[in-house]
Amino acid sequence: MITVGELLRSRVTKLGAGYERWEERHCRKLTNWSVGRRWTVFVFMPTMLICCGGTVVGVPLAWIARQTIEAGRGAPSPDAAADLYLTALGYNQQDGLLPILDNRRQKQLLAQWKAYRAAMDSTDPPPSKLDFGALSVASPVGGEVEVTAQVSATWWGVDGRALSYESQARTWRINTREEHGWQVSRVEAPAWCGGYVLASKCRT
């Protein structure tokens, strides 16, 4: 005879297995959501539900809350934040970008990043990557630290090995601030079209 306790444990086990499958499918998507969106959709609303649904809802809520908090953590240093920003831009990898963007200006900074990447992709042909050497870290001013980098764009040949062209290096200024880790708060980037490449090389 199956007891009530055994039946409850069986249901909890099934619920946990189903949640693990859901987490595996959606973890990557959630890491790209802004912190504000996570708090609204996954913290405020489930908090209201947990008042009615009991502790069963608490397991996914705890994981989502942890992911939300971790999304707001930045890099270990100002130059690491700038390095991650430029590397993500150069290789067109948006995954992992949100945690290093200032929580207060995340939407604007992400839009700026996407617009610059779109300009790069409009080049005929688009660059293979961005190259930069040592990053220069200035002294803190008003709670922010400016990181400068000399960045050039590189085009590889058709075979992906022979260097085809490298642009002149230009100065990037990336401001960072510390809030549970260093995050990019402002970016002053040289123009892509008419700067790194001739305006005629950009598809409009």
XYZ file of N, CA, C and O in Angstrom:
816
model
N 0.844 -1.205 0.000
C 0.000 0.000 0.000
C 0.876 1.250 0.000
O 1.837 1.344 0.769
N 0.575 2.154 -0.878
C 1.355 3.392 -0.998
C 0.850 4.399 0.019
O -0.340 4.726 0.057
N 1.775 4.878 0.843
C 1.402 5.856 1.858
C 1.340 7.253 1.255
O 1.841 7.504 0.152
N 0.746 8.152 2.005
C 0.654 9.539 1.559
C 2.040 10.148 1.417
O 2.331 10.889 0.472
N 2.943 9.798 2.332
C 4.306 10.324 2.276
C 5.042 9.871 1.022
O 5.744 10.657 0.381
N 4.903 8.595 0.677
C 5.548 8.070 -0.528
C 4.987 8.739 -1.774
O 5.716 9.041 -2.722
N 3.676 8.923 -1.808
C 3.048 9.580 -2.953
C 3.542 11.017 -3.104
O 3.840 11.473 -4.213
N 3.676 11.705 -1.974
C 4.154 13.086 -2.002
C 5.593 13.149 -2.485
O 5.948 13.995 -3.307
N 6.439 12.216 -1.973
C 7.849 12.194 -2.410
C 7.961 11.912 -3.898
O 8.793 12.479 -4.595
N 7.117 11.024 -4.406
C 7.133 10.696 -5.834
C 6.785 11.910 -6.681
O 7.428 12.184 -7.700
N 5.769 12.648 -6.237
C 5.362 13.843 -6.987
C 6.443 14.918 -6.946
O 6.699 15.591 -7.941
N 7.075 15.079 -5.781
C 8.140 16.068 -5.659
C 9.317 15.699 -6.546
O 9.930 16.551 -7.193
N 9.657 14.383 -6.605
C 10.756 13.914 -7.458
C 10.469 14.212 -8.923
O 11.331 14.687 -9.663
N 9.235 13.928 -9.348
C 8.861 14.203 -10.744
C 8.916 15.694 -11.041
O 9.360 16.118 -12.098
N 8.436 16.488 -10.076
C 8.473 17.936 -10.258
C 9.902 18.435 -10.378
O 10.219 19.268 -11.234
N 10.793 17.900 -9.535
C 12.196 18.309 -9.583
C 12.851 17.937 -10.900
O 13.598 18.722 -11.484
N 12.566 16.719 -11.399
C 13.135 16.287 -12.681
C 12.637 17.155 -13.818
O 13.390 17.540 -14.714
N 11.334 17.477 -13.772
C 10.789 18.348 -14.821
C 11.394 19.724 -14.786
O 11.688 20.322 -15.824
N 11.619 20.238 -13.583
C 12.224 21.566 -13.463
C 13.658 21.565 -13.976
O 14.092 22.525 -14.635
N 14.421 20.509 -13.689
C 15.803 20.427 -14.178
C 15.848 20.455 -15.697
O 16.721 21.079 -16.290
N 14.892 19.760 -16.338
C 14.837 19.795 -17.801
C 14.512 21.199 -18.292
O 15.079 21.678 -19.266
N 13.578 21.870 -17.610
C 13.231 23.245 -17.977
C 14.426 24.170 -17.802
O 14.705 25.006 -18.654
N 15.152 24.024 -16.690
C 16.310 24.881 -16.425
C 17.369 24.708 -17.500
O 17.946 25.682 -17.988
N 17.623 23.441 -17.907
C 18.644 23.183 -18.922
C 18.282 23.836 -20.244
O 19.129 24.385 -20.932
N 16.982 23.811 -20.605
C 16.548 24.394 -21.876
C 16.595 25.908 -21.855
O 16.892 26.553 -22.849
N 16.296 26.515 -20.703
C 16.094 27.962 -20.657
C 17.222 28.742 -19.985
O 17.185 29.968 -19.986
N 18.217 28.046 -19.443
C 19.280 28.755 -18.724
C 19.990 29.769 -19.607
O 20.196 30.916 -19.226
N 20.359 29.358 -20.824
C 21.072 30.259 -21.728
C 20.224 31.485 -22.074
O 20.711 32.606 -22.101
N 18.932 31.255 -22.309
C 18.053 32.376 -22.650
C 17.945 33.360 -21.493
O 18.012 34.566 -21.680
N 17.812 32.830 -20.263
C 17.638 33.708 -19.110
C 18.862 34.541 -18.833
O 18.761 35.670 -18.360
N 20.067 34.011 -19.119
C 21.273 34.789 -18.836
C 21.370 36.013 -19.719
O 22.128 36.944 -19.412
N 20.621 36.067 -20.807
C 20.655 37.226 -21.697
C 19.558 38.231 -21.379
O 19.489 39.277 -22.007
N 18.698 37.921 -20.410
C 17.654 38.866 -20.031
C 18.230 39.925 -19.124
O 19.121 39.663 -18.325
N 17.705 41.124 -19.214
C 18.153 42.204 -18.344
C 17.726 41.934 -16.909
O 16.775 41.209 -16.648
N 18.459 42.554 -15.985
C 18.148 42.362 -14.568
C 16.745 42.852 -14.243
O 15.979 42.196 -13.536
N 16.359 44.013 -14.777
C 15.033 44.544 -14.511
C 13.928 43.605 -14.984
O 12.922 43.404 -14.299
N 14.128 43.029 -16.150
C 13.117 42.114 -16.683
C 13.007 40.865 -15.821
O 11.920 40.355 -15.562
N 14.156 40.363 -15.347
C 14.125 39.185 -14.483
C 13.372 39.463 -13.187
O 12.557 38.657 -12.751
N 13.676 40.607 -12.570
C 13.014 40.928 -11.299
C 11.502 41.033 -11.497
O 10.721 40.569 -10.671
N 11.089 41.655 -12.594
C 9.660 41.837 -12.819
C 8.956 40.514 -13.081
O 7.931 40.196 -12.478
N 9.525 39.715 -14.000
C 8.844 38.503 -14.451
C 9.026 37.339 -13.488
O 8.100 36.585 -13.226
N 10.263 37.193 -12.952
C 10.566 35.978 -12.207
C 10.718 36.141 -10.701
O 10.898 35.159 -10.000
N 10.692 37.355 -10.209
C 10.803 37.523 -8.762
C 9.503 38.078 -8.182
O 8.911 37.501 -7.277
N 9.035 39.199 -8.730
C 7.811 39.802 -8.191
C 6.592 38.883 -8.359
O 5.878 38.581 -7.402
N 6.397 38.415 -9.603
C 5.217 37.583 -9.856
C 5.256 36.252 -9.100
O 4.269 35.871 -8.451
N 6.382 35.504 -9.129
C 6.406 34.256 -8.349
C 6.276 34.486 -6.850
O 5.781 33.631 -6.130
N 6.744 35.641 -6.367
C 6.582 35.938 -4.945
C 5.103 36.002 -4.581
O 4.688 35.538 -3.511
N 4.326 36.581 -5.489
C 2.883 36.626 -5.248
C 2.296 35.209 -5.275
O 1.435 34.859 -4.471
N 2.809 34.379 -6.188
C 2.290 33.010 -6.299
C 2.666 32.157 -5.111
O 1.895 31.305 -4.669
N 3.883 32.373 -4.600
C 4.345 31.525 -3.506
C 3.506 31.721 -2.252
O 3.385 30.837 -1.416
N 2.915 32.905 -2.140
C 2.038 33.163 -0.995
C 0.829 32.233 -1.024
O 0.260 31.890 0.011
N 0.447 31.821 -2.242
C -0.710 30.942 -2.389
C -0.299 29.499 -2.657
O -1.026 28.566 -2.320
N 0.906 29.315 -3.252
C 1.283 27.975 -3.696
C 2.145 27.201 -2.738
O 2.465 26.046 -2.992
N 2.597 27.795 -1.661
C 3.400 27.060 -0.701
C 4.835 26.913 -1.131
O 5.309 27.557 -2.054
N 5.535 25.999 -0.472
C 6.978 25.863 -0.678
C 7.340 25.186 -1.983
O 8.498 25.218 -2.392
N 6.404 24.517 -2.655
C 6.721 23.849 -3.921
C 7.242 24.843 -4.931
O 8.137 24.574 -5.716
N 6.674 26.060 -4.938
C 7.103 27.097 -5.873
C 8.460 27.647 -5.477
O 9.167 28.233 -6.280
N 8.856 27.452 -4.212
C 10.090 28.044 -3.705
C 11.347 27.531 -4.368
O 12.333 28.246 -4.460
N 11.343 26.269 -4.856
C 12.554 25.707 -5.461
C 12.929 26.433 -6.742
O 14.038 26.954 -6.863
N 12.022 26.518 -7.758
C 12.401 27.283 -8.949
C 12.616 28.751 -8.656
O 13.456 29.390 -9.271
N 11.861 29.304 -7.700
C 12.019 30.717 -7.370
C 13.412 30.995 -6.831
O 14.033 31.999 -7.183
N 13.924 30.097 -5.988
C 15.259 30.292 -5.425
C 16.314 30.288 -6.513
O 17.233 31.106 -6.518
N 16.184 29.359 -7.485
C 17.176 29.302 -8.565
C 17.111 30.547 -9.432
O 18.129 31.134 -9.780
N 15.893 30.991 -9.764
C 15.727 32.175 -10.606
C 16.261 33.413 -9.908
O 16.912 34.259 -10.516
N 16.008 33.524 -8.604
C 16.520 34.664 -7.852
C 18.041 34.664 -7.856
O 18.676 35.715 -8.010
N 18.648 33.479 -7.710
C 20.112 33.391 -7.728
C 20.653 33.810 -9.089
O 21.639 34.542 -9.188
N 20.008 33.334 -10.173
C 20.445 33.718 -11.510
C 20.299 35.216 -11.726
O 21.126 35.853 -12.378
N 19.237 35.804 -11.174
C 19.014 37.239 -11.316
C 20.102 38.032 -10.624
O 20.624 39.010 -11.159
N 20.467 37.616 -9.417
C 21.518 38.310 -8.682
C 22.851 38.173 -9.397
O 23.602 39.136 -9.560
N 23.154 36.948 -9.879
C 24.428 36.728 -10.562
C 24.513 37.521 -11.851
O 25.589 37.885 -12.303
N 23.338 37.798 -12.479
C 23.333 38.559 -13.726
C 23.836 39.970 -13.515
O 24.295 40.626 -14.439
N 23.735 40.466 -12.281
C 24.180 41.817 -11.998
C 25.625 41.906 -11.564
O 26.103 42.980 -11.249
N 26.334 40.783 -11.520
C 27.721 40.789 -11.104
C 28.619 41.086 -12.294
O 28.424 40.564 -13.380
N 29.613 41.898 -12.055
C 30.493 42.283 -13.144
C 31.796 41.512 -13.145
O 31.887 40.397 -12.651
N 32.826 42.148 -13.701
C 34.146 41.541 -13.835
C 34.983 41.832 -12.584
O 34.660 42.719 -11.800
N 36.087 41.106 -12.404
C 36.909 41.311 -11.207
C 37.700 42.609 -11.198
O 38.206 43.010 -10.152
N 37.846 43.279 -12.348
C 38.628 44.515 -12.416
C 38.122 45.365 -13.577
O 37.440 44.856 -14.478
N 38.450 46.670 -13.585
C 38.008 47.534 -14.690
C 38.503 47.065 -16.057
O 37.737 47.066 -17.033
N 39.783 46.690 -16.133
C 40.313 46.260 -17.428
C 39.712 44.930 -17.877
O 39.554 44.690 -19.082
N 39.343 44.066 -16.920
C 38.693 42.807 -17.292
C 37.321 43.076 -17.899
O 36.926 42.421 -18.869
N 36.588 44.041 -17.340
C 35.278 44.397 -17.891
C 35.418 44.948 -19.307
O 34.657 44.580 -20.210
N 36.399 45.832 -19.513
C 36.627 46.405 -20.846
C 37.066 45.328 -21.829
O 36.642 45.317 -22.994
N 37.910 44.416 -21.375
C 38.382 43.319 -22.217
C 37.218 42.453 -22.671
O 37.101 42.107 -23.861
N 36.345 42.106 -21.746
C 35.186 41.276 -22.083
C 34.258 41.988 -23.062
O 33.728 41.375 -23.991
N 34.076 43.296 -22.873
C 33.212 44.077 -23.755
C 33.767 44.068 -25.185
O 33.041 43.778 -26.148
N 35.041 44.365 -25.332
C 35.646 44.435 -26.660
C 35.721 43.062 -27.327
O 35.510 42.940 -28.539
N 36.023 42.050 -26.545
C 36.091 40.694 -27.100
C 34.722 40.247 -27.591
O 34.592 39.672 -28.685
N 33.687 40.519 -26.800
C 32.327 40.160 -27.221
C 31.946 40.885 -28.503
O 31.307 40.325 -29.391
N 32.355 42.148 -28.615
C 32.056 42.927 -29.807
C 32.822 42.397 -31.011
O 32.261 42.233 -32.100
N 34.100 42.126 -30.810
C 34.935 41.675 -31.916
C 34.512 40.345 -32.505
O 34.592 40.134 -33.715
N 34.040 39.449 -31.637
C 33.653 38.119 -32.106
C 32.129 37.959 -32.212
O 31.638 36.856 -32.452
N 31.400 39.055 -32.020
C 29.937 39.038 -32.121
C 29.335 37.962 -31.226
O 28.503 37.171 -31.651
N 29.770 37.959 -29.970
C 29.268 37.000 -28.992
C 28.555 37.760 -27.875
O 29.191 38.313 -26.988
N 27.255 37.783 -27.926
C 26.482 38.531 -26.933
C 26.329 37.774 -25.620
O 26.077 38.368 -24.577
N 26.491 36.448 -25.649
C 26.350 35.655 -24.434
C 27.344 36.127 -23.374
O 28.531 36.269 -23.633
N 26.850 36.346 -22.181
C 27.716 36.777 -21.090
C 27.978 38.267 -21.059
O 28.728 38.740 -20.208
N 27.382 39.030 -21.977
C 27.631 40.464 -22.042
C 26.872 41.229 -20.950
O 27.417 42.150 -20.334
N 25.630 40.856 -20.700
C 24.789 41.610 -19.762
C 25.385 41.760 -18.355
O 25.288 42.830 -17.764
N 26.023 40.726 -17.797
C 26.567 40.898 -16.439
C 27.626 41.987 -16.316
O 27.855 42.490 -15.215
N 28.277 42.366 -17.420
C 29.316 43.397 -17.319
C 28.808 44.768 -17.754
O 29.587 45.714 -17.842
N 27.504 44.889 -18.010
C 26.923 46.183 -18.353
C 26.253 46.770 -17.119
O 25.537 46.075 -16.394
N 26.476 48.051 -16.884
C 25.928 48.754 -15.727
C 24.429 48.493 -15.619
O 23.676 48.733 -16.563
N 24.008 47.995 -14.462
C 22.596 47.659 -14.279
C 21.668 48.846 -14.527
O 20.541 48.679 -14.995
N 22.129 50.052 -14.223
C 21.281 51.237 -14.357
C 21.107 51.652 -15.810
O 20.138 52.334 -16.150
N 22.056 51.294 -16.678
C 22.002 51.728 -18.085
C 22.115 50.537 -19.034
O 22.559 50.659 -20.165
N 21.704 49.380 -18.558
C 21.902 48.149 -19.311
C 21.257 48.201 -20.689
O 21.858 47.818 -21.698
N 20.016 48.693 -20.748
C 19.294 48.716 -22.021
C 19.996 49.612 -23.042
O 20.175 49.237 -24.200
N 20.415 50.807 -22.613
C 21.080 51.742 -23.522
C 22.440 51.203 -23.984
O 22.798 51.314 -25.159
N 23.190 50.626 -23.045
C 24.510 50.098 -23.387
C 24.408 48.918 -24.344
O 25.217 48.782 -25.269
N 23.415 48.073 -24.129
C 23.229 46.938 -25.028
C 22.818 47.409 -26.415
O 23.291 46.880 -27.428
N 21.954 48.434 -26.474
C 21.541 48.985 -27.765
C 22.742 49.583 -28.491
O 22.882 49.432 -29.715
N 23.628 50.270 -27.752
C 24.827 50.841 -28.351
C 25.732 49.735 -28.895
O 26.276 49.838 -29.998
N 25.902 48.678 -28.113
C 26.732 47.544 -28.539
C 26.179 46.923 -29.826
O 26.916 46.657 -30.775
N 24.874 46.711 -29.860
C 24.244 46.097 -31.033
C 24.351 46.996 -32.255
O 24.578 46.515 -33.383
N 24.193 48.316 -32.051
C 24.283 49.253 -33.173
C 25.696 49.259 -33.758
O 25.871 49.303 -34.981
N 26.703 49.212 -32.877
C 28.082 49.213 -33.371
C 28.382 47.910 -34.111
O 29.026 47.914 -35.165
N 27.894 46.818 -33.560
C 28.116 45.532 -34.226
C 27.400 45.495 -35.572
O 27.920 44.942 -36.545
N 26.230 46.096 -35.654
C 25.497 46.155 -36.923
C 26.282 46.958 -37.953
O 26.316 46.614 -39.136
N 26.920 48.061 -37.496
C 27.755 48.849 -38.409
C 28.927 48.019 -38.903
O 29.290 48.073 -40.089
N 29.538 47.233 -38.018
C 30.642 46.361 -38.423
C 30.173 45.342 -39.461
O 30.841 45.090 -40.462
N 28.991 44.767 -39.212
C 28.458 43.763 -40.135
C 28.025 44.365 -41.466
O 27.864 43.633 -42.446
N 27.834 45.685 -41.495
C 27.431 46.328 -42.746
C 28.612 46.549 -43.681
O 28.438 46.930 -44.835
N 29.827 46.327 -43.168
C 31.025 46.488 -43.998
C 31.079 45.382 -45.042
O 30.733 44.240 -44.773
N 31.533 45.725 -46.210
C 31.653 44.748 -47.284
C 33.140 44.519 -47.617
O 33.738 45.316 -48.328
N 33.773 43.446 -47.073
C 33.217 42.421 -46.186
C 33.322 42.844 -44.727
O 34.086 43.760 -44.399
N 32.608 42.183 -43.808
C 32.716 42.514 -42.384
C 34.077 42.075 -41.840
O 34.721 41.186 -42.415
N 34.551 42.687 -40.756
C 35.847 42.326 -40.203
C 35.814 40.937 -39.564
O 34.754 40.441 -39.176
N 36.991 40.336 -39.454
C 37.089 39.033 -38.804
C 37.077 39.164 -37.291
O 36.492 38.338 -36.591
N 37.722 40.236 -36.769
C 37.754 40.446 -35.319
C 38.331 41.820 -35.023
O 38.785 42.540 -35.929
N 38.311 42.193 -33.751
C 38.973 43.395 -33.270
C 40.222 42.978 -32.498
O 40.192 42.008 -31.740
N 41.298 43.704 -32.690
C 42.554 43.417 -31.987
C 42.897 44.577 -31.069
O 42.745 45.747 -31.448
N 43.376 44.268 -29.867
C 43.827 45.309 -28.945
C 44.879 44.700 -28.024
O 44.872 43.504 -27.726
N 45.786 45.550 -27.592
C 46.861 45.098 -26.720
C 46.550 45.383 -25.266
O 45.421 45.205 -24.796
N 47.565 45.856 -24.551
C 47.400 46.150 -23.126
C 46.402 47.279 -22.931
O 46.349 48.237 -23.702
N 45.592 47.154 -21.903
C 44.602 48.166 -21.571
C 45.171 49.098 -20.505
O 45.844 48.663 -19.573
N 44.892 50.387 -20.648
C 45.384 51.391 -19.704
C 44.269 51.759 -18.736
O 43.187 52.185 -19.155
N 44.534 51.602 -17.444
C 43.531 51.871 -16.411
C 43.885 53.159 -15.683
O 44.972 53.284 -15.106
N 42.987 54.135 -15.712
C 43.220 55.425 -15.064
C 42.812 55.368 -13.598
O 42.218 54.400 -13.117
N 43.113 56.427 -12.877
C 42.713 56.532 -11.470
C 41.217 56.810 -11.380
O 40.636 57.427 -12.275
N 40.591 56.383 -10.297
C 39.146 56.601 -10.144
C 38.780 58.091 -10.125
O 39.474 58.902 -9.524
N 37.694 58.425 -10.806
C 37.169 59.792 -10.811
C 35.660 59.705 -10.645
O 34.966 59.140 -11.493
N 35.158 60.269 -9.561
C 33.718 60.258 -9.323
C 33.131 58.867 -9.234
O 32.006 58.638 -9.695
N 33.886 57.942 -8.696
C 33.389 56.577 -8.547
C 33.525 55.727 -9.788
O 33.122 54.561 -9.782
N 34.085 56.283 -10.867
C 34.276 55.528 -12.099
C 35.755 55.453 -12.459
O 36.543 56.316 -12.076
N 36.107 54.407 -13.191
C 37.477 54.210 -13.656
C 37.447 54.088 -15.171
O 36.706 53.261 -15.721
N 38.239 54.922 -15.834
C 38.292 54.886 -17.302
C 39.375 53.926 -17.769
O 40.499 53.939 -17.275
N 39.012 53.108 -18.719
C 39.956 52.180 -19.344
C 40.083 52.569 -20.810
O 39.076 52.730 -21.499
N 41.306 52.743 -21.272
C 41.529 53.078 -22.681
C 42.232 51.923 -23.378
O 43.016 51.196 -22.762
N 41.943 51.773 -24.642
C 42.538 50.701 -25.426
C 42.748 51.182 -26.852
O 41.932 51.933 -27.389
N 43.850 50.754 -27.435
C 44.113 51.007 -28.847
C 43.624 49.795 -29.631
O 44.174 48.698 -29.518
N 42.545 50.008 -30.386
C 41.852 48.886 -31.025
C 41.935 49.010 -32.539
O 41.666 50.080 -33.105
N 42.304 47.925 -33.176
C 42.316 47.872 -34.638
C 41.407 46.748 -35.102
O 41.072 45.839 -34.332
N 40.977 46.823 -36.335
C 40.122 45.788 -36.922
C 40.942 44.959 -37.894
O 41.811 45.485 -38.605
N 40.676 43.667 -37.899
C 41.438 42.739 -38.729
C 40.517 41.981 -39.665
O 39.438 41.541 -39.262
N 40.956 41.859 -40.907
C 40.275 41.031 -41.906
C 41.215 39.899 -42.295
O 42.370 40.151 -42.665
N 40.733 38.672 -42.200
C 41.520 37.524 -42.627
C 41.147 37.161 -44.049
O 40.067 37.485 -44.529
N 42.046 36.458 -44.710
C 41.796 36.021 -46.080
C 40.708 34.968 -46.141
O 40.175 34.518 -45.118
N 40.398 34.546 -47.345
C 39.333 33.567 -47.561
C 39.626 32.271 -46.832
O 38.727 31.610 -46.297
N 40.915 31.889 -46.751
C 41.267 30.629 -46.102
C 41.247 30.736 -44.579
O 41.407 29.750 -43.866
N 41.052 31.945 -44.045
C 40.983 32.118 -42.611
C 42.328 32.129 -41.915
O 42.396 32.188 -40.691
N 43.432 32.094 -42.681
C 44.766 32.061 -42.081
C 45.611 33.274 -42.482
O 46.268 33.874 -41.650
N 45.594 33.614 -43.732
C 46.426 34.719 -44.205
C 45.778 36.060 -43.870
O 44.592 36.272 -44.115
N 46.580 36.968 -43.280
C 46.077 38.298 -42.943
C 45.825 39.082 -44.222
O 46.690 39.210 -45.064
N 44.598 39.592 -44.336
C 44.228 40.333 -45.530
C 44.436 41.837 -45.331
O 45.026 42.510 -46.171
N 43.960 42.359 -44.179
C 44.063 43.798 -43.933
C 43.889 44.073 -42.445
O 43.106 43.404 -41.764
N 44.634 45.054 -41.950
C 44.481 45.494 -40.564
C 44.371 47.013 -40.563
O 45.208 47.708 -41.141
N 43.337 47.509 -39.923
C 43.092 48.946 -39.913
C 44.059 49.657 -38.976
O 44.758 49.038 -38.171
N 44.050 50.961 -39.046
C 44.800 51.779 -38.094
C 44.162 51.623 -36.714
O 42.945 51.545 -36.576
N 44.994 51.571 -35.679
C 44.481 51.471 -34.307
C 43.861 52.798 -33.894
O 44.402 53.867 -34.170
N 42.741 52.707 -33.214
C 42.040 53.896 -32.733
C 41.719 53.736 -31.249
O 41.612 52.625 -30.744
N 41.562 54.865 -30.575
C 41.392 54.852 -29.119
C 39.938 54.662 -28.711
O 39.054 55.373 -29.166
N 39.717 53.689 -27.840
C 38.427 53.467 -27.207
C 38.528 53.895 -25.753
O 39.539 53.638 -25.086
N 37.488 54.531 -25.240
C 37.427 54.908 -23.825
C 36.202 54.231 -23.210
O 35.067 54.499 -23.613
N 36.473 53.372 -22.261
C 35.418 52.585 -21.630
C 35.408 52.890 -20.136
O 36.373 52.593 -19.429
N 34.335 53.533 -19.683
C 34.206 53.839 -18.263
C 33.565 52.664 -17.534
O 32.629 52.041 -18.037
N 34.088 52.388 -16.345
C 33.571 51.289 -15.543
C 33.264 51.774 -14.132
O 33.809 52.775 -13.673
N 32.383 51.066 -13.461
C 32.078 51.352 -12.069
C 31.919 50.035 -11.325
O 31.588 49.005 -11.924
N 32.164 50.089 -10.022
C 32.131 48.871 -9.215
C 30.828 48.760 -8.432
O 30.443 49.683 -7.725
N 30.125 47.653 -8.635
C 28.918 47.353 -7.874
C 28.763 45.840 -7.864
O 28.195 45.246 -8.770
N 29.319 45.204 -6.826
C 29.385 43.743 -6.764
C 30.149 43.210 -7.977
O 29.759 42.214 -8.575
N 31.209 43.875 -8.361
C 31.965 43.558 -9.565
C 32.005 44.774 -10.478
O 31.156 45.655 -10.379
N 32.988 44.814 -11.360
C 33.148 45.972 -12.251
C 32.292 45.820 -13.493
O 32.279 44.765 -14.134
N 31.567 46.915 -13.821
C 30.676 46.915 -14.977
C 30.960 48.130 -15.863
O 31.371 49.187 -15.375
N 30.708 47.961 -17.139
C 30.867 49.048 -18.112
C 29.702 50.015 -17.942
O 28.533 49.612 -18.009
N 30.015 51.290 -17.739
C 28.968 52.295 -17.536
C 28.835 53.257 -18.719
O 27.785 53.859 -18.922
N 29.913 53.407 -19.502
C 29.867 54.317 -20.653
C 30.969 53.937 -21.632
O 32.061 53.537 -21.222
N 30.674 54.054 -22.923
C 31.648 53.695 -23.955
C 31.747 54.822 -24.977
O 30.740 55.246 -25.537
N 32.967 55.317 -25.173
C 33.244 56.286 -26.236
C 34.041 55.551 -27.313
O 35.219 55.258 -27.138
N 33.363 55.246 -28.407
C 33.968 54.448 -29.469
C 34.187 55.278 -30.723
O 33.339 56.106 -31.080
N 35.306 55.082 -31.419
C 35.521 55.765 -32.699
C 34.458 55.327 -33.702
O 33.921 54.217 -33.613
N 34.148 56.196 -34.629
C 33.162 55.840 -35.657
C 33.663 54.646 -36.457
O 34.857 54.519 -36.738
N 32.751 53.764 -36.797
C 33.136 52.626 -37.638
C 33.128 53.041 -39.107
O 34.156 53.011 -39.764
N 31.959 53.437 -39.600
C 31.857 53.897 -40.983
C 32.393 55.327 -41.067
O 31.886 56.220 -40.390
N 33.409 55.520 -41.873
C 34.049 56.821 -41.949
C 35.173 56.978 -40.949
O 35.825 58.023 -40.903
N 35.401 55.946 -40.125
C 36.500 55.931 -39.164
C 37.415 54.761 -39.428
O 38.456 54.888 -40.058
N 36.995 53.591 -38.978
C 37.779 52.381 -39.243
C 37.786 52.024 -40.726
O 38.780 51.548 -41.260
N 36.650 52.240 -41.366
C 36.549 51.938 -42.805
C 35.953 53.142 -43.516
O 35.279 53.974 -42.906
N 36.198 53.244 -44.795
C 35.601 54.302 -45.589
C 34.089 54.155 -45.592
O 33.558 53.037 -45.577
N 33.394 55.271 -45.583
C 31.937 55.232 -45.583
C 31.410 54.456 -46.786
O 30.375 53.806 -46.698
N 32.132 54.502 -47.860
C 31.699 53.794 -49.087
C 31.761 52.288 -48.940
O 31.147 51.558 -49.723
N 32.507 51.797 -47.913
C 32.620 50.362 -47.689
C 31.479 49.814 -46.818
O 31.377 48.620 -46.601
N 30.634 50.723 -46.321
C 29.507 50.308 -45.485
C 28.246 50.233 -46.324
O 27.922 51.192 -47.036
N 27.560 49.127 -46.198
C 26.294 48.990 -46.905
C 25.224 49.746 -46.124
O 25.103 49.578 -44.910
N 24.453 50.579 -46.779
C 23.414 51.345 -46.085
C 22.043 50.750 -46.341
O 21.865 49.976 -47.248
